[in-house]
Short mmCIF file of C-alpha atoms in Angstrom, two decimals:
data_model
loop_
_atom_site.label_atom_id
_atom_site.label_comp_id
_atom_site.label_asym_id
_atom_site.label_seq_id
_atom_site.Cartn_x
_atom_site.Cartn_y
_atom_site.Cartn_z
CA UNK N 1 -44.50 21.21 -87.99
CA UNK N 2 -43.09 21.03 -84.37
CA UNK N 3 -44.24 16.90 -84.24
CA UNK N 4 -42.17 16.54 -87.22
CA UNK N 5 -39.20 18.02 -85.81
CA UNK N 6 -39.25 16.38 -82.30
CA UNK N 7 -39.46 12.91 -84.38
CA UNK N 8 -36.75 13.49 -86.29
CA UNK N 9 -34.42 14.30 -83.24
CA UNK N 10 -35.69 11.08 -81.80
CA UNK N 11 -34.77 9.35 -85.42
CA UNK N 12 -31.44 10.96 -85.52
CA UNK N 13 -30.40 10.02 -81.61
CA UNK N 14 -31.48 6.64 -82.29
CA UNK N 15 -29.10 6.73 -85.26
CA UNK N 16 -26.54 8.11 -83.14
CA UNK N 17 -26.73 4.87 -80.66
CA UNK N 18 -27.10 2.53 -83.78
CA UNK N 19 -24.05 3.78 -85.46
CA UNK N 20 -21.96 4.20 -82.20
CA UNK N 21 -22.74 0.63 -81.20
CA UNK N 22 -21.81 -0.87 -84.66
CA UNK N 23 -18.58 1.41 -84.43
CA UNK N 24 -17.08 0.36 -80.96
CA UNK N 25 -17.70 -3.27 -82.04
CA UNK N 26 -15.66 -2.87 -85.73
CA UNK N 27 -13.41 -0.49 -84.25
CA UNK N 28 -9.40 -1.09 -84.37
CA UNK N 29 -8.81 -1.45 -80.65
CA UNK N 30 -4.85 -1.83 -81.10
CA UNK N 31 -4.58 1.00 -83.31
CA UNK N 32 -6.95 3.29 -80.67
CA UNK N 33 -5.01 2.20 -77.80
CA UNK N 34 -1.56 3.35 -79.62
CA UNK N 35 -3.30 6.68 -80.32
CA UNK N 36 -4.82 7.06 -77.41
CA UNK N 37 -1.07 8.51 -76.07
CA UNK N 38 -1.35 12.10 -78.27
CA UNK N 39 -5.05 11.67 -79.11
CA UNK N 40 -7.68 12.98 -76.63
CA UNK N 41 -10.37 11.49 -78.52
CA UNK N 42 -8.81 8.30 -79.07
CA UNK N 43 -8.13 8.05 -75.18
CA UNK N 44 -12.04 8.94 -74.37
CA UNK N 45 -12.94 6.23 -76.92
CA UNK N 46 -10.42 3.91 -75.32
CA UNK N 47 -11.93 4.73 -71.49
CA UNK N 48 -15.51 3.92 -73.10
CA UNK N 49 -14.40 0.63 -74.59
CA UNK N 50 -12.72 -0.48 -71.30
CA UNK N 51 -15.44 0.83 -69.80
CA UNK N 52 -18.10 -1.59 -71.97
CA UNK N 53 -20.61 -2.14 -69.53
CA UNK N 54 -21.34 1.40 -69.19
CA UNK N 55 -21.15 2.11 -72.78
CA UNK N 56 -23.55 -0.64 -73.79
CA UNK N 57 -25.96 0.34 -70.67
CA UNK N 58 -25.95 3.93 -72.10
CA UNK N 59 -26.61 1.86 -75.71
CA UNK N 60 -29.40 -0.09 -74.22
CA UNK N 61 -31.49 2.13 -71.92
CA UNK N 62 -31.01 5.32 -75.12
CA UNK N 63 -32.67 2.81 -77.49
CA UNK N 64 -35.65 1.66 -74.78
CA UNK N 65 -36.17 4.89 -74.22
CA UNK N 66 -35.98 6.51 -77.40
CA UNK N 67 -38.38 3.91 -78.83
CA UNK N 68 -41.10 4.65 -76.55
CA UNK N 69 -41.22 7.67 -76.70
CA UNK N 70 -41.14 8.01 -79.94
CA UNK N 71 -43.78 5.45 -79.57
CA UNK N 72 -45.93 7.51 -77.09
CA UNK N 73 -45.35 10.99 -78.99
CA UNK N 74 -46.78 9.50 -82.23
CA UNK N 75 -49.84 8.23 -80.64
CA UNK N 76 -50.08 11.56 -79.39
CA UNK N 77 -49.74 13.35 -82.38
CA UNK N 78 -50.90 11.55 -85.15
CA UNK N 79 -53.52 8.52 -84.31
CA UNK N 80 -56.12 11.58 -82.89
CA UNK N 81 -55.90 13.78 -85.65
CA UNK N 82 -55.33 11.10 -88.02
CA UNK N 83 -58.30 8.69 -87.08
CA UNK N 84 -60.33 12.00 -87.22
CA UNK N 85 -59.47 12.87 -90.76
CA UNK N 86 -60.91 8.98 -91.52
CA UNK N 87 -63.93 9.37 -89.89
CA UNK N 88 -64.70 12.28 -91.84
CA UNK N 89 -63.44 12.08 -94.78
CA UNK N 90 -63.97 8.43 -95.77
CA UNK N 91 -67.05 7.66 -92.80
CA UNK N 92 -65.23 4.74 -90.81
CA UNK N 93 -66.52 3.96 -87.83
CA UNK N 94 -64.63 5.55 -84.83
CA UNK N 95 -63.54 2.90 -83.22
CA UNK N 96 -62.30 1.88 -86.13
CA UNK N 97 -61.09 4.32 -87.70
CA UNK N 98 -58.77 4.81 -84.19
CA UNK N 99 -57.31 1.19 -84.75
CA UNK N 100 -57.11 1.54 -88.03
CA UNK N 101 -54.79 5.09 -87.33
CA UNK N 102 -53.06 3.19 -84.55
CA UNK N 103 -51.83 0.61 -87.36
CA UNK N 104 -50.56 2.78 -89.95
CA UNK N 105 -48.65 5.33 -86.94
CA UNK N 106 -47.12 1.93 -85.43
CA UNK N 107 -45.86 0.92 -88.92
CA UNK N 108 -45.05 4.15 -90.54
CA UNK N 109 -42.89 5.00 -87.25
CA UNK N 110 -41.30 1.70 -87.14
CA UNK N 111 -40.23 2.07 -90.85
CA UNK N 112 -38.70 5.40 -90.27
CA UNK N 113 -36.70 4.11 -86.42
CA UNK N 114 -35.73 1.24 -88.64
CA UNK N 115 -34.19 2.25 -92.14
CA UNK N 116 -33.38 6.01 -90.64
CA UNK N 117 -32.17 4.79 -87.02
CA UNK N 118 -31.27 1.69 -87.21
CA UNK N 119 -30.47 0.01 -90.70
CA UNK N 120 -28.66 2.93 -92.31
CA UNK N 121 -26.30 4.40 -90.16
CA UNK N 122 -25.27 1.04 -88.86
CA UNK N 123 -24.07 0.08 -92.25
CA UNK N 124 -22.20 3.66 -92.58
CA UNK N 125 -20.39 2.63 -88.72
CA UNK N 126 -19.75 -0.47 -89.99
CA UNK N 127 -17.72 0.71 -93.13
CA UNK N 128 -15.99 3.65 -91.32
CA UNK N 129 -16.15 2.90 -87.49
CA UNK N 130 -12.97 4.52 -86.84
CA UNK N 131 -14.65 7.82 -88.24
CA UNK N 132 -17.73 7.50 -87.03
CA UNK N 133 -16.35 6.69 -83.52
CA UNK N 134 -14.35 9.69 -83.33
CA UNK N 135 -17.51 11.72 -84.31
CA UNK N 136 -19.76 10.23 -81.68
CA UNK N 137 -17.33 9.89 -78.64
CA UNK N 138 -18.30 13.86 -77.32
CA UNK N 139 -21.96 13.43 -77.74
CA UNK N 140 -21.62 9.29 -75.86
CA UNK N 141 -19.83 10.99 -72.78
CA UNK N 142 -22.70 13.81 -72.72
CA UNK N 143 -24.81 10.73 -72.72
CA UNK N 144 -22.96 8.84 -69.96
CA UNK N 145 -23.35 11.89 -67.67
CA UNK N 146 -26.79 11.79 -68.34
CA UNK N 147 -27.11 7.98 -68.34
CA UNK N 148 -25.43 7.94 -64.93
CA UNK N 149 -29.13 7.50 -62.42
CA UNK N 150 -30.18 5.41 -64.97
CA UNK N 151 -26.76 3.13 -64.54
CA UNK N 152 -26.68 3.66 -61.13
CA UNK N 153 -30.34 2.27 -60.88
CA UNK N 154 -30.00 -0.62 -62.97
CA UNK N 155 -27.06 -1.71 -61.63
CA UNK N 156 -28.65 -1.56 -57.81
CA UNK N 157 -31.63 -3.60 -59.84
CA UNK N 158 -29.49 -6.12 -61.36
CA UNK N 159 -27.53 -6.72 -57.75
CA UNK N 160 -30.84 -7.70 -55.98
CA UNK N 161 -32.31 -9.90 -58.65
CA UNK N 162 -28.84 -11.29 -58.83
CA UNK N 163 -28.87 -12.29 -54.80
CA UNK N 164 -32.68 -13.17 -55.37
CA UNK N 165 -32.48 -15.57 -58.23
CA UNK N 166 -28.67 -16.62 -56.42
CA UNK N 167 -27.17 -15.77 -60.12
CA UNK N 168 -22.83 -15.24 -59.16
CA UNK N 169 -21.74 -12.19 -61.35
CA UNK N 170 -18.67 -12.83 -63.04
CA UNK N 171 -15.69 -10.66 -61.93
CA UNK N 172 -14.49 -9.36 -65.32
CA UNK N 173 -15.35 -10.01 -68.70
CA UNK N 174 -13.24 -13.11 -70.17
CA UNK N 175 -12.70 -12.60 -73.93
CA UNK N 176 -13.87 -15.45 -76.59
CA UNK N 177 -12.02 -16.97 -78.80
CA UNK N 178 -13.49 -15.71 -81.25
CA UNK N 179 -12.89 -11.89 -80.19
CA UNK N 180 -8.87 -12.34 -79.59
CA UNK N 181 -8.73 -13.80 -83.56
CA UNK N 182 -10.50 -10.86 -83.98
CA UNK N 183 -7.59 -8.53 -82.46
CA UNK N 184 -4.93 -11.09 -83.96
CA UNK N 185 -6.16 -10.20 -87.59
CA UNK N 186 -6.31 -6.71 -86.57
CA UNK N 187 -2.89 -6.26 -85.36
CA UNK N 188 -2.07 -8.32 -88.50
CA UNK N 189 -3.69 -5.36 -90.86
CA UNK N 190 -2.24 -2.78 -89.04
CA UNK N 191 1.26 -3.85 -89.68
CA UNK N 192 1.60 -5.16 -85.93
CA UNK N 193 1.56 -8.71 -85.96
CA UNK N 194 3.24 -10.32 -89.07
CA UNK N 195 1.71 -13.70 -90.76
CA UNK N 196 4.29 -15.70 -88.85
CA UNK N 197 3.58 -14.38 -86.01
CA UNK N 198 -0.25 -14.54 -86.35
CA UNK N 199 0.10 -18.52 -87.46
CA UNK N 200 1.40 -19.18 -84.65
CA UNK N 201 -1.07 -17.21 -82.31
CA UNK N 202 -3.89 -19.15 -84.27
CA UNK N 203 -2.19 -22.69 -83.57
CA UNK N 204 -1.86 -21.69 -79.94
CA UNK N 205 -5.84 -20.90 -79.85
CA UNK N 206 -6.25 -24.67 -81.19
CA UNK N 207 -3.31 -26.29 -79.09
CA UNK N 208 -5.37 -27.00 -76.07
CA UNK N 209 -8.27 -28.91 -77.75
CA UNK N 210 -5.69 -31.09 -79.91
CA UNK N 211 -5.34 -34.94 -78.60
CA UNK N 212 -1.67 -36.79 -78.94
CA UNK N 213 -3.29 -39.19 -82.09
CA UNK N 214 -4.00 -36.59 -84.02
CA UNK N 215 -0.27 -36.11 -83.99
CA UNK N 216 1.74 -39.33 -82.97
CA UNK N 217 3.48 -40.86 -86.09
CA UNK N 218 1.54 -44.07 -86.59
CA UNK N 219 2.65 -47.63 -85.30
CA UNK N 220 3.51 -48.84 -88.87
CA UNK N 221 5.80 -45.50 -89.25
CA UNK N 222 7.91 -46.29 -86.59
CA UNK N 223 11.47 -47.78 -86.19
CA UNK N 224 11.47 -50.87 -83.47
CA UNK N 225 14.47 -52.45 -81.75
CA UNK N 226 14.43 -55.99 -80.17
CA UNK N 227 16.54 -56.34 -76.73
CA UNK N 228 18.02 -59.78 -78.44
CA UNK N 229 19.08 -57.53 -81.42
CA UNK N 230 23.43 -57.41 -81.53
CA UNK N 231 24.40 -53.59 -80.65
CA UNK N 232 26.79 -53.91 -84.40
CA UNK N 233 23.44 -54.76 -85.87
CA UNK N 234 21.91 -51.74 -84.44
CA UNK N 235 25.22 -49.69 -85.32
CA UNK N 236 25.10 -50.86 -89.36
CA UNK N 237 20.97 -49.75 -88.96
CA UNK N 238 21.83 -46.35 -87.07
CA UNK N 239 21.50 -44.73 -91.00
CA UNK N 240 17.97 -45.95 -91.40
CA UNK N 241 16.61 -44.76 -87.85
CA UNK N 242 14.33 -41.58 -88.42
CA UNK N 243 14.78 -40.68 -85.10
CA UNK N 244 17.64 -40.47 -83.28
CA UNK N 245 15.72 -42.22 -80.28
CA UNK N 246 14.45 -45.55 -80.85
CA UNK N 247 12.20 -47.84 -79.12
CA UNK N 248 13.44 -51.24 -77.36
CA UNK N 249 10.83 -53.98 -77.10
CA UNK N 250 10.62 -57.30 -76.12
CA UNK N 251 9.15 -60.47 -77.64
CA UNK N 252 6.87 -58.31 -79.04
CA UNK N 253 6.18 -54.36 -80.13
CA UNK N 254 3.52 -53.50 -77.65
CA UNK N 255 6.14 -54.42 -74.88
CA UNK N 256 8.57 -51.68 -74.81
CA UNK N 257 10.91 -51.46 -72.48
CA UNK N 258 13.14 -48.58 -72.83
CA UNK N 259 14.21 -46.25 -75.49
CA UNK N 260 17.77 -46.58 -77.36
CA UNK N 261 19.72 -43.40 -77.99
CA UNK N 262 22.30 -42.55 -80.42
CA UNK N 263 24.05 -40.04 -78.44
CA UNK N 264 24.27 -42.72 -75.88
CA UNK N 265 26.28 -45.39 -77.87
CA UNK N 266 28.43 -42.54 -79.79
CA UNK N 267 29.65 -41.49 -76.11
CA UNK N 268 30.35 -45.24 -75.05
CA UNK N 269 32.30 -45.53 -78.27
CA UNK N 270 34.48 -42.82 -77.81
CA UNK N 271 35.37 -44.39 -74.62
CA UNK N 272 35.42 -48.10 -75.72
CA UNK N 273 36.16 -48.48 -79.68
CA UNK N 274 35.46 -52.14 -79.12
CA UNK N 275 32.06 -51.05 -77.81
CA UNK N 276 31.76 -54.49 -75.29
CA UNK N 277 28.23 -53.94 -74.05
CA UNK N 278 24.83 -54.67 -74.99
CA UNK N 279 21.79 -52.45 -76.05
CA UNK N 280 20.10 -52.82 -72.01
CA UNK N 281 23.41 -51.57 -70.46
CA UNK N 282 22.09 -48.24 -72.35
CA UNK N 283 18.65 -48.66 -72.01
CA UNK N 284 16.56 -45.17 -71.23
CA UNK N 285 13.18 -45.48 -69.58
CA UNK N 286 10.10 -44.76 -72.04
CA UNK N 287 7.00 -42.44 -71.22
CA UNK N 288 3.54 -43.62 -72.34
CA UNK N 289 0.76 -41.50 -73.08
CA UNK N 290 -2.88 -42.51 -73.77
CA UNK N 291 -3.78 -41.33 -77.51
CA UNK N 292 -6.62 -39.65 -76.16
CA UNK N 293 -4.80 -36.91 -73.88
CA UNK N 294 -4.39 -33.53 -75.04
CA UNK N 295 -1.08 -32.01 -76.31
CA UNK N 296 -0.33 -29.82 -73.43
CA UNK N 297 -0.78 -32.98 -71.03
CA UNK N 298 2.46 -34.83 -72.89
CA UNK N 299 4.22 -31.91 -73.44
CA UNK N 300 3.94 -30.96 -69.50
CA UNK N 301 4.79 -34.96 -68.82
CA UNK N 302 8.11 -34.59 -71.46
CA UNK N 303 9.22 -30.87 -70.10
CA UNK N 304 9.11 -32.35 -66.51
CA UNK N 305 10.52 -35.60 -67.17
CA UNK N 306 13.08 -34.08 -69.40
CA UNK N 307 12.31 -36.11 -72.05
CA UNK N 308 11.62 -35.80 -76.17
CA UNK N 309 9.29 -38.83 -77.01
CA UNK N 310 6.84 -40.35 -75.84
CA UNK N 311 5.49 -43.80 -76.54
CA UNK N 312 1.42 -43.58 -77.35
CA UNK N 313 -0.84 -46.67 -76.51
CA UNK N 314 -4.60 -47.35 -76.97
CA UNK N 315 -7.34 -47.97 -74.51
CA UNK N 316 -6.40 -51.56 -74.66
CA UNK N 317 -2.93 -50.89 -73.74
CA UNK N 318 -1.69 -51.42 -77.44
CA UNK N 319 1.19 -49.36 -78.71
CA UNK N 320 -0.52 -47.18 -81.56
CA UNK N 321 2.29 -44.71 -82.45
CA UNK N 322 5.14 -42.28 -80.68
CA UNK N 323 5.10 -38.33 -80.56
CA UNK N 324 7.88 -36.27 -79.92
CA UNK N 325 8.40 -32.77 -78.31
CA UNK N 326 9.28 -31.69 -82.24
CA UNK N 327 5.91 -33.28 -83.40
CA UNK N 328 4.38 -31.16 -80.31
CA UNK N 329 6.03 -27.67 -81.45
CA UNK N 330 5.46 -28.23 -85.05
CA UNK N 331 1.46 -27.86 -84.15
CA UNK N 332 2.90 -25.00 -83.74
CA UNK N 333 5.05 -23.10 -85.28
CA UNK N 334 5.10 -24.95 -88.74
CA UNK N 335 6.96 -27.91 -89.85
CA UNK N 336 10.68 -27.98 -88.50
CA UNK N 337 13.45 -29.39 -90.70
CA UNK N 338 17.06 -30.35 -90.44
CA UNK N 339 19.67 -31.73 -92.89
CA UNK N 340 18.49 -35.34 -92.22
CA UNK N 341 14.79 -34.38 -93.47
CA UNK N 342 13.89 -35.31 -96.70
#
């Protein structure tokens, strides 16, 4: 009866690690941390998730362990007896008959580690790993204590294989992209983070990989002013302009040469209502960006430059399309409209 009961224990602390693992990974980090202020459980859980390397070495080696002993035990009490009982009741060979017991421990054990310690109470973390966490976090720290050679140990271990295979341990643990969508969407069931909010958090993830022609209004979109062009002719057009900033070319469209504002020739007529001038006395440099840099590139280039467009060209030096800073903060926080939009 005693065999029975020592595997059981060893079932049951496997389920313990199983369900505890599952738990800290599901858990609701934001909402622990803001309990973790009245909560004395919620701060040990919070310590043990900050702590991670500790809590998955105390994960890692309890498993090993667990398994092999449970491993070693059941050889020790069941294939002897066992293999017996087949040798005389059926007449198998010995040898035999002490494989043959071997086979059916080894699978009858795994079975039981795997539904009972493994399977099960992961699936009952995974649906309530707040609870379950809360449960566990007294017996973990017992575990820690007694985890603590073991750490100690393995981490002296993992130093000197480190310096003998020359691998560089990283300094902290940098969180994937994947895990902070994770704590977005969290913070967004909890109330914390509103779908606005997390939108724009989710654009921001994305913002970095995003190239300038995935956003430049196209060539064929664009309004085009010729240097030769009469400024009244531009003046009777100023209606039809979808930006307020135009660009100037000359002879032909891949040749700009400056950009044309309206706020420039509104201030020049307020100070000359006969407006004497033509469209190069109020001609504004133009940026150019290659359609194959990366949003924060031309938005660094327009901040610093203190400029809102940009004029995109091709490998071949072709003018493909424009982006603005708008077009830039649109990716995001949404589409941006004003009285003019349509």
């Amino acid at each position: 009866m005693l065999k029975y009961i020592v595997l059981i224990i060893m079932v049951i602390m496997k389920a313990i690690l199983s369900a505890s693992d599952t738990a800290f990974t599901y858990i609701n980090k934001i909402k622990v941390s803001q309990e973790s202020k009245k909560n004395k459980k919620a701060l040990k859980i919070k310590n043990m998730i900050e702590q991670n390397q500790r809590f998955y070495g105390i994960i890692e080696v309890g498993i090993t362990m667990i398994e092999l002993l449970a491993s070693a035990y059941a050889a020790e009490a069941f294939v002897t007896p066992f293999s017996k009982y087949l040798v005389t009741s059926i007449g198998l060979d010995e040898k035999i008959a002490i494989v043959l017991a071997i086979c059916l421990v080894t699978i009858v054990l795994s079975y039981f580690l795997l539904i009972f310690g493994s399977v099960l109470p992961k699936r009952i973390a995974k649906n309530n790993p707040e609870k379950t966490a809360y449960s566990l976090i007294n017996i973990l720290n017992i575990l820690a204590i007694l985890n603590y050679p073991f750490e100690k140990l393995i981490t002296f271990s993992t130093k000197i294989l480190c310096k003998i295979f020359r691998i560089k341990p990283r300094d902290k643990e940098v969180l994937s992209e994947k895990e902070i969508k994770m704590m977005i969407i969290e913070g967004k069931d909890q109330g914390i983070v509103d779908k606005i909010e997390k939108d724009i958090l989710f654009n921001a993830l994305k913002f970095n990989d995003i190239k300038v022609k995935k956003v430049m209004k196209q060539k064929e979109e664009i309004d085009f002013i010729n240097i030769e062009e009469d400024i009244f002719d531009v003046l009777k057009n100023i209606k039809k302009y979808k930006y307020t900033r135009v660009p100037i070319f000359e002879k032909n469209k891949d040749n700009i040469i400056g950009i044309f504002n309206v706020k420039d020739i509104a201030i020049k007529l307020a100070d000359d209502t006969k407006l004497n001038i033509k469209i190069k006395d109020i001609l504004r440099p133009a940026m150019f960006v290659s359609e194959e840099q990366k949003l924060p590139y031309a938005f660094k280039e327009m901040q610093k430059n203190k400029q809102a467009m940009m004029i995109v060209k091709d490998k071949d030096d072709n003018v493909v399309g424009l982006i603005t800073m708008e077009d830039i903060i649109e990716r995001l926080v949404g589409n941006i409209f004003d009285e003019y939009d349509n």
